[in-house]
Amino acid sequence: MTTRAQMLSNFLKAIAKEELKDSSLVQCGKDLENIFFISENENYRISYSDVYQLICLIDSGQLQEYSNDVLISNIQRIKSNYTPKKADVSKSIEKLADHINLDVSRLNYTKKIIHYGDDSAISKTNSLETKVREIKSKHQRMENEYKNMQNQYITILGIFASVILAFVGGMTFSTSVFNNIADASIYKLVAMAIIVGWIFFLLIWTLLFYIMTLTKNESHKRFFMLLFLIVNLIFIFGSAILILLKFADK
């Protein structure tokens, strides 16, 4: 035996499928009278949980041929055009229409909140991921810079140590040369001084120029290149004069 709840569910499905024709509105009113009317003093009490369950099923797409918008439109038209026949169930129809409107509105609002919450959560997650990537990138860059600074410090200390050793070695060699000044001619002495000075200058210049390359100081690099050219020209000019004086004595 079909219960009134099943009858109401079937009725709602029927009016949720497509827009009703005006000619069918009267029959729908009669159908609702058969569902709601029990006696003169009693009407069927609607199971609102069953109505809400049906609305949710339609909204979820499980009942693809039905629509909540069509359901709302039809129930409103039935309520507006209802004329009692064998019994007056207008209050029950009005409650049913109001409840359907309320449930559909509440469901749509809940969906909007959930959708907004999902979008907000996704946005915050993406923002956090971006910040994490930035922090990791900065950390990696700082770590690389720290390693490069360590290497540069070690290199610079090694170069300065080499400069000191070169200076001490050059001074020692020069001292030994000047100690034997009495045994050598003036030309040999000057030639030896030019060679020692030139080698000593090249060694120190190379080490200091390498430091400028590490520090990426372009202005100092240009100065060192100019200094290199000037000093080399002086050594070449001095060597040329020495050779000319040597041949002139002969």
Short mmCIF file of C-alpha atoms in Angstrom, two decimals:
data_model
loop_
_atom_site.label_atom_id
_atom_site.label_comp_id
_atom_site.label_asym_id
_atom_site.label_seq_id
_atom_site.Cartn_x
_atom_site.Cartn_y
_atom_site.Cartn_z
CA MET A 1 0.00 0.00 0.00
CA THR A 2 1.38 3.42 -1.00
CA THR A 3 1.89 5.74 1.97
CA ARG A 4 1.19 9.46 1.88
CA ALA A 5 4.95 10.16 2.16
CA GLN A 6 5.58 8.10 -0.98
CA MET A 7 2.66 9.80 -2.71
CA LEU A 8 4.07 13.24 -1.86
CA SER A 9 7.57 12.22 -3.01
CA ASN A 10 6.21 10.96 -6.34
CA PHE A 11 4.17 14.13 -6.74
CA LEU A 12 7.19 16.37 -6.14
CA LYS A 13 9.26 14.36 -8.61
CA ALA A 14 6.52 14.74 -11.19
CA ILE A 15 6.38 18.53 -10.88
CA ALA A 16 10.21 18.81 -10.75
CA LYS A 17 10.63 17.25 -14.18
CA GLU A 18 9.23 19.97 -16.43
CA GLU A 19 7.19 23.15 -16.37
CA LEU A 20 3.51 22.39 -15.84
CA LYS A 21 0.88 23.47 -18.33
CA ASP A 22 -1.80 25.78 -17.00
CA SER A 23 -4.41 23.13 -17.68
CA SER A 24 -2.72 20.69 -15.32
CA LEU A 25 -2.58 23.03 -12.31
CA VAL A 26 -6.13 22.17 -11.23
CA GLN A 27 -5.37 18.46 -11.27
CA CYS A 28 -2.23 19.03 -9.24
CA GLY A 29 -4.36 20.82 -6.63
CA LYS A 30 -6.67 17.80 -6.50
CA ASP A 31 -3.69 15.46 -6.12
CA LEU A 32 -2.43 17.47 -3.15
CA GLU A 33 -5.89 17.36 -1.58
CA ASN A 34 -5.79 13.55 -1.82
CA ILE A 35 -2.37 13.56 -0.17
CA PHE A 36 -2.96 16.07 2.62
CA PHE A 37 -6.64 15.61 3.52
CA ILE A 38 -7.31 13.00 6.18
CA SER A 39 -10.43 14.31 7.90
CA GLU A 40 -12.23 17.56 8.57
CA ASN A 41 -10.01 18.22 11.56
CA GLU A 42 -6.77 16.64 10.37
CA ASN A 43 -4.40 17.03 7.46
CA TYR A 44 -1.33 14.98 6.63
CA ARG A 45 1.74 16.30 8.40
CA ILE A 46 4.60 16.81 5.94
CA SER A 47 7.85 14.95 6.57
CA TYR A 48 10.21 17.83 5.86
CA SER A 49 13.29 15.59 6.13
CA ASP A 50 11.96 13.52 3.19
CA VAL A 51 11.38 16.69 1.18
CA TYR A 52 14.91 17.94 1.95
CA GLN A 53 16.39 14.57 1.02
CA LEU A 54 14.63 14.70 -2.36
CA ILE A 55 15.91 18.26 -2.96
CA CYS A 56 19.47 17.15 -2.15
CA LEU A 57 19.21 14.18 -4.52
CA ILE A 58 18.06 16.47 -7.32
CA ASP A 59 20.82 19.00 -6.58
CA SER A 60 23.52 16.31 -6.51
CA GLY A 61 22.64 15.18 -10.03
CA GLN A 62 21.56 11.70 -9.03
CA LEU A 63 18.15 12.52 -10.48
CA GLN A 64 19.40 14.12 -13.68
CA GLU A 65 16.02 14.62 -15.34
CA TYR A 66 14.75 16.72 -12.43
CA SER A 67 15.43 20.33 -11.42
CA ASN A 68 14.95 22.23 -8.16
CA ASP A 69 14.30 25.43 -10.10
CA VAL A 70 11.46 23.74 -11.97
CA LEU A 71 10.15 22.34 -8.68
CA ILE A 72 10.06 25.81 -7.06
CA SER A 73 8.39 27.37 -10.10
CA ASN A 74 5.68 24.69 -10.32
CA ILE A 75 4.86 24.57 -6.61
CA GLN A 76 4.50 28.37 -6.58
CA ARG A 77 2.13 28.23 -9.56
CA ILE A 78 0.12 25.45 -7.93
CA LYS A 79 -0.16 27.48 -4.70
CA SER A 80 -1.20 30.64 -6.56
CA ASN A 81 -3.81 28.87 -8.68
CA TYR A 82 -5.16 26.48 -6.05
CA THR A 83 -8.91 26.43 -5.54
CA PRO A 84 -10.29 24.01 -2.96
CA LYS A 85 -12.50 21.23 -4.31
CA LYS A 86 -13.44 18.54 -1.83
CA ALA A 87 -11.27 19.98 1.00
CA ASP A 88 -9.24 23.09 1.74
CA VAL A 89 -5.54 22.20 2.06
CA SER A 90 -4.24 25.62 1.09
CA LYS A 91 -2.29 25.99 4.35
CA SER A 92 -0.54 22.65 3.81
CA ILE A 93 0.32 23.64 0.20
CA GLU A 94 1.64 26.99 1.42
CA LYS A 95 3.80 25.30 4.07
CA LEU A 96 5.11 22.86 1.47
CA ALA A 97 5.96 25.66 -0.98
CA ASP A 98 7.65 27.74 1.73
CA HIS A 99 9.64 24.77 2.92
CA ILE A 100 10.81 23.88 -0.59
CA ASN A 101 11.91 27.50 -1.15
CA LEU A 102 13.69 27.54 2.21
CA ASP A 103 15.49 24.23 1.64
CA VAL A 104 16.65 25.11 -1.89
CA SER A 105 17.86 28.55 -0.75
CA ARG A 106 19.66 27.05 2.25
CA LEU A 107 21.30 24.40 0.07
CA ASN A 108 22.49 26.98 -2.47
CA TYR A 109 23.84 29.22 0.29
CA THR A 110 25.67 26.29 1.89
CA LYS A 111 27.23 25.42 -1.47
CA LYS A 112 28.42 29.01 -1.90
CA ILE A 113 30.01 29.02 1.55
CA ILE A 114 31.75 25.70 0.88
CA HIS A 115 32.92 26.91 -2.53
CA TYR A 116 34.22 30.16 -1.05
CA GLY A 117 35.93 28.23 1.73
CA ASP A 118 37.58 25.91 -0.78
CA ASP A 119 38.77 28.83 -2.89
CA SER A 120 40.03 30.64 0.20
CA ALA A 121 41.84 27.53 1.46
CA ILE A 122 43.39 26.92 -1.96
CA SER A 123 44.47 30.56 -2.18
CA LYS A 124 46.05 30.45 1.28
CA THR A 125 47.75 27.14 0.50
CA ASN A 126 49.19 28.52 -2.74
CA SER A 127 50.36 31.64 -0.91
CA LEU A 128 52.09 29.55 1.76
CA GLU A 129 53.70 27.33 -0.86
CA THR A 130 55.00 30.41 -2.68
CA LYS A 131 56.46 31.82 0.55
CA VAL A 132 58.07 28.46 1.36
CA ARG A 133 59.66 28.35 -2.10
CA GLU A 134 60.93 31.93 -1.67
CA ILE A 135 62.42 31.12 1.72
CA LYS A 136 64.08 27.98 0.35
CA SER A 137 65.46 29.96 -2.59
CA LYS A 138 66.82 32.69 -0.30
CA HIS A 139 68.33 30.08 2.01
CA GLN A 140 70.01 28.31 -0.93
CA ARG A 141 71.30 31.62 -2.31
CA MET A 142 72.69 32.66 1.08
CA GLU A 143 74.31 29.26 1.52
CA ASN A 144 75.96 29.54 -1.92
CA GLU A 145 77.11 33.09 -1.16
CA TYR A 146 78.56 31.91 2.15
CA LYS A 147 80.49 29.13 0.43
CA ASN A 148 81.74 31.54 -2.24
CA MET A 149 82.85 34.00 0.45
CA GLN A 150 84.75 31.25 2.23
CA ASN A 151 86.51 30.30 -1.00
CA GLN A 152 87.30 33.94 -1.75
CA TYR A 153 88.70 34.54 1.73
CA ILE A 154 90.91 31.46 1.47
CA THR A 155 92.09 32.53 -1.99
CA ILE A 156 92.81 36.11 -0.91
CA LEU A 157 94.74 34.96 2.17
CA GLY A 158 96.73 32.59 -0.02
CA ILE A 159 97.49 35.38 -2.48
CA PHE A 160 98.66 37.75 0.25
CA ALA A 161 100.84 35.01 1.66
CA SER A 162 102.28 34.51 -1.83
CA VAL A 163 102.90 38.25 -2.18
CA ILE A 164 104.77 38.31 1.11
CA LEU A 165 106.85 35.27 0.15
CA ALA A 166 107.56 36.77 -3.28
CA PHE A 167 108.58 40.06 -1.68
CA VAL A 168 110.85 38.34 0.84
CA GLY A 169 112.33 36.11 -1.88
CA GLY A 170 112.91 39.08 -4.16
CA MET A 171 114.58 41.06 -1.40
CA THR A 172 116.80 38.10 -0.54
CA PHE A 173 117.79 37.66 -4.19
CA SER A 174 118.41 41.39 -4.57
CA THR A 175 120.54 41.42 -1.44
CA SER A 176 122.69 38.58 -2.77
CA VAL A 177 123.08 40.43 -6.07
CA PHE A 178 124.09 43.69 -4.42
CA ASN A 179 126.55 41.87 -2.14
CA ASN A 180 128.46 40.87 -5.28
CA ILE A 181 128.31 44.32 -6.83
CA ALA A 182 132.09 44.67 -6.81
CA ASP A 183 132.53 41.56 -8.99
CA ALA A 184 130.16 42.68 -11.75
CA SER A 185 130.21 45.41 -14.36
CA ILE A 186 127.74 48.26 -14.22
CA TYR A 187 125.87 46.91 -17.26
CA LYS A 188 125.42 43.44 -15.77
CA LEU A 189 124.32 45.01 -12.50
CA VAL A 190 121.70 47.22 -14.15
CA ALA A 191 120.52 44.37 -16.39
CA MET A 192 120.13 42.10 -13.37
CA ALA A 193 118.24 44.81 -11.47
CA ILE A 194 115.87 45.32 -14.43
CA ILE A 195 115.19 41.59 -14.73
CA VAL A 196 114.68 41.12 -10.99
CA GLY A 197 112.42 44.17 -10.77
CA TRP A 198 110.40 43.13 -13.80
CA ILE A 199 109.86 39.59 -12.51
CA PHE A 200 109.03 40.88 -9.05
CA PHE A 201 106.52 43.38 -10.50
CA LEU A 202 104.87 40.74 -12.72
CA LEU A 203 104.43 38.35 -9.81
CA ILE A 204 102.89 40.93 -7.48
CA TRP A 205 100.77 42.45 -10.28
CA THR A 206 99.37 39.04 -11.24
CA LEU A 207 98.40 38.22 -7.68
CA LEU A 208 96.76 41.60 -7.03
CA PHE A 209 94.96 41.54 -10.39
CA TYR A 210 93.52 38.15 -9.48
CA ILE A 211 92.20 39.67 -6.25
CA MET A 212 90.52 42.42 -8.27
CA THR A 213 88.94 39.74 -10.46
CA LEU A 214 87.53 37.95 -7.41
CA THR A 215 86.08 41.15 -5.95
CA LYS A 216 84.68 42.14 -9.40
CA ASN A 217 85.95 45.70 -8.99
CA GLU A 218 86.04 46.93 -12.58
CA SER A 219 87.49 50.38 -11.81
CA HIS A 220 90.47 48.85 -9.99
CA LYS A 221 90.95 46.31 -12.76
CA ARG A 222 91.23 49.13 -15.32
CA PHE A 223 93.76 50.90 -13.09
CA PHE A 224 95.87 47.74 -12.77
CA MET A 225 95.84 47.22 -16.55
CA LEU A 226 97.03 50.79 -17.09
CA LEU A 227 99.72 50.33 -14.42
CA PHE A 228 100.83 47.10 -16.09
CA LEU A 229 101.27 48.85 -19.44
CA ILE A 230 103.13 51.84 -17.98
CA VAL A 231 105.56 49.79 -15.88
CA ASN A 232 106.26 47.39 -18.74
CA LEU A 233 106.99 50.33 -21.04
CA ILE A 234 109.41 51.69 -18.42
CA PHE A 235 111.21 48.33 -18.19
CA ILE A 236 111.37 48.03 -21.97
CA PHE A 237 112.60 51.60 -22.34
CA GLY A 238 115.22 51.06 -19.64
CA SER A 239 116.39 47.83 -21.26
CA ALA A 240 116.67 49.56 -24.63
CA ILE A 241 118.77 52.38 -23.11
CA LEU A 242 121.03 49.82 -21.39
CA ILE A 243 121.61 47.98 -24.65
CA LEU A 244 122.41 51.23 -26.51
CA LEU A 245 124.88 52.28 -23.79
CA LYS A 246 126.54 48.85 -23.92
CA PHE A 247 127.11 49.08 -27.67
CA ALA A 248 128.20 52.72 -27.37
CA ASP A 249 131.07 51.74 -24.98
CA LYS A 250 132.33 49.27 -27.53
#
